[in-house]
PDB file of C-alpha atoms in Angstrom:
ATOM      1  CA  UNK A   1      84.679 183.682  91.632  1.00 62.00           C
ATOM      2  CA  UNK A   2      83.217 180.052  90.549  1.00 75.00           C
ATOM      3  CA  UNK A   3      81.547 180.718  86.738  1.00 87.00           C
ATOM      4  CA  UNK A   4      78.528 181.856  87.323  1.00 90.00           C
ATOM      5  CA  UNK A   5      76.873 180.296  84.232  1.00 92.00           C
ATOM      6  CA  UNK A   6      77.687 177.309  86.358  1.00 91.00           C
ATOM      7  CA  UNK A   7      76.339 178.129  89.471  1.00 92.00           C
ATOM      8  CA  UNK A   8      73.290 179.167  87.932  1.00 95.00           C
ATOM      9  CA  UNK A   9      72.282 176.812  86.156  1.00 95.00           C
ATOM     10  CA  UNK A  10      73.575 173.417  88.318  1.00 94.00           C
ATOM     11  CA  UNK A  11      71.109 174.982  90.536  1.00 95.00           C
ATOM     12  CA  UNK A  12      68.746 175.575  88.420  1.00 96.00           C
ATOM     13  CA  UNK A  13      68.567 171.939  86.613  1.00 96.00           C
ATOM     14  CA  UNK A  14      65.830 170.173  86.474  1.00 95.00           C
ATOM     15  CA  UNK A  15      63.516 172.305  88.521  1.00 95.00           C
ATOM     16  CA  UNK A  16      60.875 172.906  85.649  1.00 97.00           C
ATOM     17  CA  UNK A  17      61.860 168.728  84.499  1.00 94.00           C
ATOM     18  CA  UNK A  18      64.231 166.196  83.316  1.00 94.00           C
ATOM     19  CA  UNK A  19      65.843 167.435  79.600  1.00 95.00           C
ATOM     20  CA  UNK A  20      65.271 171.270  80.213  1.00 97.00           C
ATOM     21  CA  UNK A  21      67.805 173.763  79.707  1.00 98.00           C
ATOM     22  CA  UNK A  22      68.866 176.322  82.125  1.00 98.00           C
ATOM     23  CA  UNK A  23      68.925 179.891  80.200  1.00 97.00           C
ATOM     24  CA  UNK A  24      72.185 181.368  80.441  1.00 94.00           C
ATOM     25  CA  UNK A  25      72.720 184.198  80.065  1.00 92.00           C
ATOM     26  CA  UNK A  26      69.743 185.022  81.874  1.00 94.00           C
ATOM     27  CA  UNK A  27      67.869 187.884  79.529  1.00 94.00           C
ATOM     28  CA  UNK A  28      68.395 186.219  76.879  1.00 94.00           C
ATOM     29  CA  UNK A  29      64.998 186.070  75.130  1.00 96.00           C
ATOM     30  CA  UNK A  30      64.506 182.532  72.351  1.00 97.00           C
ATOM     31  CA  UNK A  31      60.933 182.065  70.569  1.00 97.00           C
ATOM     32  CA  UNK A  32      59.811 178.964  70.496  1.00 97.00           C
ATOM     33  CA  UNK A  33      61.436 177.119  66.487  1.00 97.00           C
ATOM     34  CA  UNK A  34      64.181 178.668  67.224  1.00 98.00           C
ATOM     35  CA  UNK A  35      67.301 176.909  65.196  1.00 98.00           C
ATOM     36  CA  UNK A  36      71.012 177.252  66.311  1.00 98.00           C
ATOM     37  CA  UNK A  37      73.698 175.763  68.047  1.00 97.00           C
ATOM     38  CA  UNK A  38      75.160 174.650  71.507  1.00 93.00           C
ATOM     39  CA  UNK A  39      78.156 176.619  72.013  1.00 91.00           C
ATOM     40  CA  UNK A  40      79.573 176.609  75.676  1.00 88.00           C
ATOM     41  CA  UNK A  41      76.154 175.950  78.236  1.00 90.00           C
ATOM     42  CA  UNK A  42      74.109 177.663  76.238  1.00 92.00           C
ATOM     43  CA  UNK A  43      71.639 177.759  72.297  1.00 95.00           C
ATOM     44  CA  UNK A  44      72.998 180.518  69.941  1.00 95.00           C
ATOM     45  CA  UNK A  45      69.560 180.940  67.359  1.00 96.00           C
ATOM     46  CA  UNK A  46      71.043 180.909  63.640  1.00 97.00           C
ATOM     47  CA  UNK A  47      67.414 180.856  62.447  1.00 97.00           C
ATOM     48  CA  UNK A  48      63.772 179.646  62.937  1.00 97.00           C
ATOM     49  CA  UNK A  49      61.368 177.350  61.842  1.00 96.00           C
ATOM     50  CA  UNK A  50      59.488 179.796  59.506  1.00 95.00           C
ATOM     51  CA  UNK A  51      62.321 181.954  58.530  1.00 96.00           C
ATOM     52  CA  UNK A  52      63.912 178.031  56.776  1.00 94.00           C
ATOM     53  CA  UNK A  53      59.495 177.555  55.941  1.00 94.00           C
ATOM     54  CA  UNK A  54      59.202 174.685  57.954  1.00 93.00           C
ATOM     55  CA  UNK A  55      55.458 174.918  59.294  1.00 87.00           C
ATOM     56  CA  UNK A  56      54.706 173.257  62.755  1.00 85.00           C
ATOM     57  CA  UNK A  57      51.446 173.822  65.111  1.00 88.00           C
ATOM     58  CA  UNK A  58      51.621 174.073  68.970  1.00 92.00           C
ATOM     59  CA  UNK A  59      49.853 172.193  71.332  1.00 92.00           C
ATOM     60  CA  UNK A  60      47.801 174.436  73.803  1.00 94.00           C
ATOM     61  CA  UNK A  61      50.161 176.090  76.458  1.00 95.00           C
ATOM     62  CA  UNK A  62      49.945 175.376  80.025  1.00 96.00           C
ATOM     63  CA  UNK A  63      50.304 177.757  82.861  1.00 96.00           C
ATOM     64  CA  UNK A  64      52.078 178.149  86.284  1.00 94.00           C
ATOM     65  CA  UNK A  65      51.377 181.906  88.409  1.00 93.00           C
ATOM     66  CA  UNK A  66      55.313 181.787  90.256  1.00 96.00           C
ATOM     67  CA  UNK A  67      58.257 179.601  90.514  1.00 97.00           C
ATOM     68  CA  UNK A  68      60.822 180.625  93.217  1.00 97.00           C
ATOM     69  CA  UNK A  69      63.985 179.680  94.291  1.00 97.00           C
ATOM     70  CA  UNK A  70      66.718 180.466  96.369  1.00 97.00           C
ATOM     71  CA  UNK A  71      69.895 179.207  98.267  1.00 97.00           C
ATOM     72  CA  UNK A  72      69.147 177.629 102.027  1.00 95.00           C
ATOM     73  CA  UNK A  73      70.392 179.349 104.850  1.00 96.00           C
ATOM     74  CA  UNK A  74      72.250 182.312 102.248  1.00 97.00           C
ATOM     75  CA  UNK A  75      69.526 184.539 101.572  1.00 98.00           C
ATOM     76  CA  UNK A  76      67.082 186.637 103.773  1.00 97.00           C
ATOM     77  CA  UNK A  77      64.314 189.364 102.516  1.00 96.00           C
ATOM     78  CA  UNK A  78      62.787 191.927 104.581  1.00 95.00           C
ATOM     79  CA  UNK A  79      59.758 193.331 103.170  1.00 93.00           C
ATOM     80  CA  UNK A  80      58.093 196.348 103.778  1.00 91.00           C
ATOM     81  CA  UNK A  81      55.425 198.531 103.768  1.00 88.00           C
ATOM     82  CA  UNK A  82      54.424 201.737 102.338  1.00 86.00           C
ATOM     83  CA  UNK A  83      54.245 203.996 105.312  1.00 86.00           C
ATOM     84  CA  UNK A  84      56.508 202.040 106.877  1.00 86.00           C
ATOM     85  CA  UNK A  85      59.236 203.998 108.385  1.00 83.00           C
ATOM     86  CA  UNK A  86      62.992 202.826 109.907  1.00 73.00           C
ATOM     87  CA  UNK A  87      64.414 199.219 110.063  1.00 82.00           C
ATOM     88  CA  UNK A  88      67.262 198.811 107.680  1.00 91.00           C
ATOM     89  CA  UNK A  89      65.856 200.641 104.679  1.00 92.00           C
ATOM     90  CA  UNK A  90      68.509 202.989 103.509  1.00 90.00           C
ATOM     91  CA  UNK A  91      67.147 204.065  99.765  1.00 91.00           C
ATOM     92  CA  UNK A  92      63.609 204.179 100.546  1.00 90.00           C
ATOM     93  CA  UNK A  93      61.237 206.563 101.365  1.00 88.00           C
ATOM     94  CA  UNK A  94      58.534 205.560 104.277  1.00 87.00           C
ATOM     95  CA  UNK A  95      55.971 206.198 101.860  1.00 85.00           C
ATOM     96  CA  UNK A  96      57.589 203.741  99.263  1.00 88.00           C
ATOM     97  CA  UNK A  97      57.237 199.861  99.615  1.00 90.00           C
ATOM     98  CA  UNK A  98      59.787 197.648  98.919  1.00 92.00           C
ATOM     99  CA  UNK A  99      62.155 194.432  99.997  1.00 94.00           C
ATOM    100  CA  UNK A 100      65.893 194.318 101.086  1.00 96.00           C
ATOM    101  CA  UNK A 101      67.456 191.476  99.830  1.00 97.00           C
ATOM    102  CA  UNK A 102      70.488 190.311 101.671  1.00 98.00           C
ATOM    103  CA  UNK A 103      72.984 187.758 101.119  1.00 98.00           C
ATOM    104  CA  UNK A 104      74.765 185.475 103.838  1.00 98.00           C
ATOM    105  CA  UNK A 105      77.814 184.191 102.033  1.00 96.00           C
ATOM    106  CA  UNK A 106      78.778 184.861  98.099  1.00 96.00           C
ATOM    107  CA  UNK A 107      77.220 183.201  95.737  1.00 96.00           C
ATOM    108  CA  UNK A 108      74.414 182.431  97.240  1.00 98.00           C
ATOM    109  CA  UNK A 109      71.395 183.003  94.621  1.00 98.00           C
ATOM    110  CA  UNK A 110      67.605 183.831  94.328  1.00 98.00           C
ATOM    111  CA  UNK A 111      65.691 183.541  91.319  1.00 98.00           C
ATOM    112  CA  UNK A 112      62.075 184.359  91.166  1.00 97.00           C
ATOM    113  CA  UNK A 113      59.854 184.002  88.247  1.00 97.00           C
ATOM    114  CA  UNK A 114      55.656 185.263  87.844  1.00 95.00           C
ATOM    115  CA  UNK A 115      52.953 184.748  84.930  1.00 96.00           C
ATOM    116  CA  UNK A 116      55.320 180.838  83.477  1.00 97.00           C
ATOM    117  CA  UNK A 117      53.861 179.696  79.610  1.00 98.00           C
ATOM    118  CA  UNK A 118      54.737 176.403  77.764  1.00 98.00           C
ATOM    119  CA  UNK A 119      54.263 176.394  74.593  1.00 97.00           C
ATOM    120  CA  UNK A 120      55.254 173.425  72.952  1.00 96.00           C
ATOM    121  CA  UNK A 121      55.496 172.097  68.963  1.00 95.00           C
ATOM    122  CA  UNK A 122      52.924 169.820  67.638  1.00 92.00           C
ATOM    123  CA  UNK A 123      53.542 167.543  64.548  1.00 82.00           C
ATOM    124  CA  UNK A 124      56.876 165.524  65.354  1.00 84.00           C
ATOM    125  CA  UNK A 125      56.072 163.086  62.512  1.00 85.00           C
ATOM    126  CA  UNK A 126      55.898 165.841  60.232  1.00 90.00           C
ATOM    127  CA  UNK A 127      58.646 167.580  61.567  1.00 93.00           C
ATOM    128  CA  UNK A 128      61.058 164.816  61.665  1.00 93.00           C
ATOM    129  CA  UNK A 129      60.424 163.886  58.044  1.00 93.00           C
ATOM    130  CA  UNK A 130      61.383 167.828  57.638  1.00 94.00           C
ATOM    131  CA  UNK A 131      64.681 167.042  59.245  1.00 95.00           C
ATOM    132  CA  UNK A 132      65.495 164.328  57.752  1.00 93.00           C
ATOM    133  CA  UNK A 133      64.960 165.489  53.988  1.00 92.00           C
ATOM    134  CA  UNK A 134      66.788 168.859  54.302  1.00 93.00           C
ATOM    135  CA  UNK A 135      69.489 166.870  56.074  1.00 91.00           C
ATOM    136  CA  UNK A 136      69.488 164.263  53.003  1.00 89.00           C
ATOM    137  CA  UNK A 137      69.847 167.394  50.414  1.00 86.00           C
ATOM    138  CA  UNK A 138      71.949 169.357  52.487  1.00 85.00           C
ATOM    139  CA  UNK A 139      69.901 171.964  53.829  1.00 90.00           C
ATOM    140  CA  UNK A 140      69.896 171.432  57.284  1.00 93.00           C
ATOM    141  CA  UNK A 141      73.347 170.325  59.694  1.00 93.00           C
ATOM    142  CA  UNK A 142      73.341 167.763  62.030  1.00 92.00           C
ATOM    143  CA  UNK A 143      74.322 169.504  65.226  1.00 95.00           C
ATOM    144  CA  UNK A 144      71.547 171.616  64.779  1.00 97.00           C
ATOM    145  CA  UNK A 145      68.660 172.133  67.711  1.00 98.00           C
ATOM    146  CA  UNK A 146      65.240 173.468  67.210  1.00 98.00           C
ATOM    147  CA  UNK A 147      63.079 174.713  70.218  1.00 98.00           C
ATOM    148  CA  UNK A 148      60.487 172.409  70.702  1.00 97.00           C
ATOM    149  CA  UNK A 149      59.831 173.596  73.848  1.00 97.00           C
ATOM    150  CA  UNK A 150      59.725 177.224  75.600  1.00 98.00           C
ATOM    151  CA  UNK A 151      58.891 178.200  79.210  1.00 98.00           C
ATOM    152  CA  UNK A 152      57.897 182.146  79.064  1.00 98.00           C
ATOM    153  CA  UNK A 153      57.531 183.907  82.450  1.00 97.00           C
ATOM    154  CA  UNK A 154      55.875 187.978  82.500  1.00 96.00           C
ATOM    155  CA  UNK A 155      58.979 188.832  84.424  1.00 95.00           C
ATOM    156  CA  UNK A 156      61.654 187.879  86.611  1.00 95.00           C
ATOM    157  CA  UNK A 157      64.478 188.528  89.281  1.00 96.00           C
ATOM    158  CA  UNK A 158      67.796 186.829  89.561  1.00 97.00           C
ATOM    159  CA  UNK A 159      69.888 187.705  92.360  1.00 97.00           C
ATOM    160  CA  UNK A 160      74.159 186.151  92.259  1.00 97.00           C
ATOM    161  CA  UNK A 161      75.459 187.257  94.562  1.00 98.00           C
ATOM    162  CA  UNK A 162      79.588 188.459  94.304  1.00 96.00           C
ATOM    163  CA  UNK A 163      80.584 188.492  98.106  1.00 97.00           C
ATOM    164  CA  UNK A 164      79.388 187.453 101.457  1.00 97.00           C
ATOM    165  CA  UNK A 165      77.270 190.596 102.504  1.00 98.00           C
ATOM    166  CA  UNK A 166      76.135 191.712  99.433  1.00 98.00           C
ATOM    167  CA  UNK A 167      72.603 193.205  98.878  1.00 97.00           C
ATOM    168  CA  UNK A 168      70.392 194.469  96.666  1.00 97.00           C
ATOM    169  CA  UNK A 169      66.904 197.197  97.338  1.00 96.00           C
ATOM    170  CA  UNK A 170      64.121 196.815  95.725  1.00 93.00           C
ATOM    171  CA  UNK A 171      61.730 199.689  95.308  1.00 91.00           C
ATOM    172  CA  UNK A 172      58.315 197.968  94.363  1.00 89.00           C
ATOM    173  CA  UNK A 173      55.522 200.118  91.436  1.00 77.00           C
ATOM    174  CA  UNK A 174      53.098 201.968  92.122  1.00 67.00           C
ATOM    175  CA  UNK A 175      51.102 200.180  91.158  1.00 57.00           C
ATOM    176  CA  UNK A 176      51.520 197.310  93.063  1.00 50.00           C
ATOM    177  CA  UNK A 177      49.518 198.269  95.777  1.00 56.00           C
ATOM    178  CA  UNK A 178      50.166 196.474  99.226  1.00 64.00           C
ATOM    179  CA  UNK A 179      54.064 195.810  99.683  1.00 72.00           C
ATOM    180  CA  UNK A 180      55.445 192.397  98.131  1.00 85.00           C
ATOM    181  CA  UNK A 181      54.894 190.251 100.508  1.00 86.00           C
ATOM    182  CA  UNK A 182      56.340 186.843  99.452  1.00 90.00           C
ATOM    183  CA  UNK A 183      59.438 186.051  96.440  1.00 92.00           C
ATOM    184  CA  UNK A 184      57.017 185.751  93.749  1.00 92.00           C
ATOM    185  CA  UNK A 185      56.096 189.356  93.911  1.00 91.00           C
ATOM    186  CA  UNK A 186      60.010 189.805  93.993  1.00 92.00           C
ATOM    187  CA  UNK A 187      59.729 189.487  90.247  1.00 92.00           C
ATOM    188  CA  UNK A 188      56.804 191.544  89.207  1.00 83.00           C
ATOM    189  CA  UNK A 189      56.825 195.422  88.938  1.00 79.00           C
ATOM    190  CA  UNK A 190      59.567 195.954  91.029  1.00 87.00           C
ATOM    191  CA  UNK A 191      63.801 197.916  90.561  1.00 89.00           C
ATOM    192  CA  UNK A 192      66.775 197.941  92.189  1.00 92.00           C
ATOM    193  CA  UNK A 193      67.105 201.277  94.725  1.00 91.00           C
ATOM    194  CA  UNK A 194      70.279 200.463  95.456  1.00 93.00           C
ATOM    195  CA  UNK A 195      72.828 197.006  95.748  1.00 96.00           C
ATOM    196  CA  UNK A 196      76.020 196.463  96.048  1.00 97.00           C
ATOM    197  CA  UNK A 197      78.663 192.485  96.224  1.00 97.00           C
ATOM    198  CA  UNK A 198      75.954 191.170  93.543  1.00 97.00           C
ATOM    199  CA  UNK A 199      78.197 189.712  90.475  1.00 95.00           C
ATOM    200  CA  UNK A 200      74.508 188.893  88.724  1.00 95.00           C
ATOM    201  CA  UNK A 201      71.123 191.944  88.728  1.00 95.00           C
ATOM    202  CA  UNK A 202      68.392 190.489  86.593  1.00 94.00           C
ATOM    203  CA  UNK A 203      64.772 192.445  86.926  1.00 93.00           C
ATOM    204  CA  UNK A 204      63.391 192.085  83.068  1.00 92.00           C
ATOM    205  CA  UNK A 205      60.105 191.453  81.854  1.00 94.00           C
ATOM    206  CA  UNK A 206      58.817 188.571  79.451  1.00 95.00           C
ATOM    207  CA  UNK A 207      62.354 186.916  79.825  1.00 96.00           C
ATOM    208  CA  UNK A 208      62.569 182.811  78.668  1.00 98.00           C
ATOM    209  CA  UNK A 209      63.791 181.298  81.544  1.00 98.00           C
ATOM    210  CA  UNK A 210      63.864 177.356  80.606  1.00 98.00           C
ATOM    211  CA  UNK A 211      63.531 175.414  76.747  1.00 98.00           C
ATOM    212  CA  UNK A 212      64.841 172.251  75.416  1.00 97.00           C
ATOM    213  CA  UNK A 213      65.679 171.110  72.632  1.00 97.00           C
ATOM    214  CA  UNK A 214      65.838 168.782  69.777  1.00 96.00           C
ATOM    215  CA  UNK A 215      67.655 167.205  66.816  1.00 97.00           C
ATOM    216  CA  UNK A 216      68.269 164.630  65.057  1.00 96.00           C
ATOM    217  CA  UNK A 217      69.551 161.563  66.903  1.00 96.00           C
ATOM    218  CA  UNK A 218      72.905 160.544  65.753  1.00 94.00           C
ATOM    219  CA  UNK A 219      71.938 156.974  66.349  1.00 94.00           C
ATOM    220  CA  UNK A 220      69.439 157.174  63.174  1.00 94.00           C
ATOM    221  CA  UNK A 221      71.701 159.093  61.433  1.00 92.00           C
ATOM    222  CA  UNK A 222      74.616 156.259  61.452  1.00 91.00           C
ATOM    223  CA  UNK A 223      72.023 153.699  60.571  1.00 91.00           C
ATOM    224  CA  UNK A 224      71.225 155.111  57.592  1.00 87.00           C
ATOM    225  CA  UNK A 225      74.211 155.930  56.190  1.00 85.00           C
ATOM    226  CA  UNK A 226      75.352 152.471  56.823  1.00 86.00           C
ATOM    227  CA  UNK A 227      73.679 151.359  54.317  1.00 85.00           C
ATOM    228  CA  UNK A 228      73.263 154.061  51.845  1.00 79.00           C
ATOM    229  CA  UNK A 229      76.905 154.991  52.893  1.00 78.00           C
ATOM    230  CA  UNK A 230      78.113 158.677  53.865  1.00 79.00           C
ATOM    231  CA  UNK A 231      75.262 160.972  53.196  1.00 75.00           C
ATOM    232  CA  UNK A 232      77.457 163.969  52.617  1.00 72.00           C
ATOM    233  CA  UNK A 233      79.516 161.588  50.371  1.00 74.00           C
ATOM    234  CA  UNK A 234      76.211 161.042  49.072  1.00 66.00           C
ATOM    235  CA  UNK A 235      75.139 164.713  48.761  1.00 66.00           C
ATOM    236  CA  UNK A 236      77.854 164.650  45.669  1.00 63.00           C
ATOM    237  CA  UNK A 237      77.728 162.005  44.103  1.00 65.00           C
ATOM    238  CA  UNK A 238      76.731 161.732  40.645  1.00 62.00           C
ATOM    239  CA  UNK A 239      74.113 158.115  41.203  1.00 63.00           C
ATOM    240  CA  UNK A 240      72.667 159.368  44.311  1.00 64.00           C
ATOM    241  CA  UNK A 241      68.782 158.320  45.252  1.00 71.00           C
ATOM    242  CA  UNK A 242      67.428 162.433  44.977  1.00 76.00           C
ATOM    243  CA  UNK A 243      64.828 161.539  48.072  1.00 84.00           C
ATOM    244  CA  UNK A 244      65.185 159.905  51.191  1.00 89.00           C
ATOM    245  CA  UNK A 245      64.809 156.028  50.788  1.00 88.00           C
ATOM    246  CA  UNK A 246      61.242 155.291  51.628  1.00 91.00           C
ATOM    247  CA  UNK A 247      61.819 152.374  54.228  1.00 92.00           C
ATOM    248  CA  UNK A 248      63.057 155.668  55.764  1.00 92.00           C
ATOM    249  CA  UNK A 249      60.492 157.437  55.600  1.00 92.00           C
ATOM    250  CA  UNK A 250      58.532 155.010  56.816  1.00 92.00           C
ATOM    251  CA  UNK A 251      60.551 154.108  59.848  1.00 92.00           C
ATOM    252  CA  UNK A 252      60.178 158.215  60.672  1.00 92.00           C
ATOM    253  CA  UNK A 253      56.242 157.714  60.184  1.00 88.00           C
ATOM    254  CA  UNK A 254      55.736 155.138  62.467  1.00 88.00           C
ATOM    255  CA  UNK A 255      58.502 156.581  65.042  1.00 90.00           C
ATOM    256  CA  UNK A 256      59.410 159.506  64.812  1.00 89.00           C
ATOM    257  CA  UNK A 257      60.882 159.239  68.463  1.00 90.00           C
ATOM    258  CA  UNK A 258      63.189 157.166  66.501  1.00 92.00           C
ATOM    259  CA  UNK A 259      64.754 159.871  63.966  1.00 95.00           C
ATOM    260  CA  UNK A 260      64.929 162.881  67.286  1.00 95.00           C
ATOM    261  CA  UNK A 261      66.381 162.991  70.279  1.00 96.00           C
ATOM    262  CA  UNK A 262      65.903 165.845  73.507  1.00 95.00           C
ATOM    263  CA  UNK A 263      69.878 166.105  74.211  1.00 95.00           C
ATOM    264  CA  UNK A 264      70.977 167.714  77.575  1.00 95.00           C
ATOM    265  CA  UNK A 265      72.798 170.844  78.310  1.00 95.00           C
ATOM    266  CA  UNK A 266      76.016 170.501  77.311  1.00 89.00           C
ATOM    267  CA  UNK A 267      77.384 171.049  81.171  1.00 77.00           C
ATOM    268  CA  UNK A 268      80.905 169.873  80.277  1.00 65.00           C
ATOM    269  CA  UNK A 269      80.871 173.603  78.485  1.00 52.00           C
ATOM    270  CA  UNK A 270      81.438 175.327  81.984  1.00 55.00           C
ATOM    271  CA  UNK A 271      84.482 174.150  83.133  1.00 52.00           C
ATOM    272  CA  UNK A 272      85.633 172.999  86.438  1.00 48.00           C
ATOM    273  CA  UNK A 273      83.951 175.332  88.102  1.00 44.00           C
ATOM    274  CA  UNK A 274      86.543 177.590  88.503  1.00 40.00           C
ATOM    275  CA  UNK A 275      86.725 181.884  87.245  1.00 34.00           C
TER     276      UNK A 275
END
């Protein structure tokens, strides 16, 4: 079977916007301002801006009700209302509401998120200066990334079929009242009653499906080193300038984007798609 990370990331890449990483594994939880390194197709947090002592404010969050995606022609959903009898349901009592999700092919995917909110860091000029100063001082590494944009969901469901004919029967919580009536309803107040043939099954709350990272721009660092020499060598040099040169700080203040970049998710780490 193809690598599930490859299937999942390729399916959802670009859905939220260009440059956003798809969280793998879907159960991973991130925080705005997390600092980490790219390993495989994901980010491994090692600290945070707060823990390092960097203060960065946030912009007002933006919200979106729901997001759903499913493999076209590969997923069917049958909904059941409370009190409805018969049909294809085997694990739900007549008095229970829920849904049956069936997959007609291997690797078919269903994703549903509810209660989405995006948070973003502000003060990029200040952040760019902080990162350059710490890199110059040797307390920030070039491969470190910061989560600058984070999408959270109050609840989410991710289902990936491991074989043709995979299925899951889902029970709606009594608090939902009416039966699920749309894909987005499968992201809120449901839990699995029975399943078979699934490669991946996530029914979770407070998940972080998408994020974007920034890091020091490689070209900018090469420009500094072209003038002043290798920064790592300068850190141990007896005649090393104690502070970041003024012309570098002025360039950052005028154009913080010159010092920061938003790298794409490293898809090369996903391999060739085979298990």
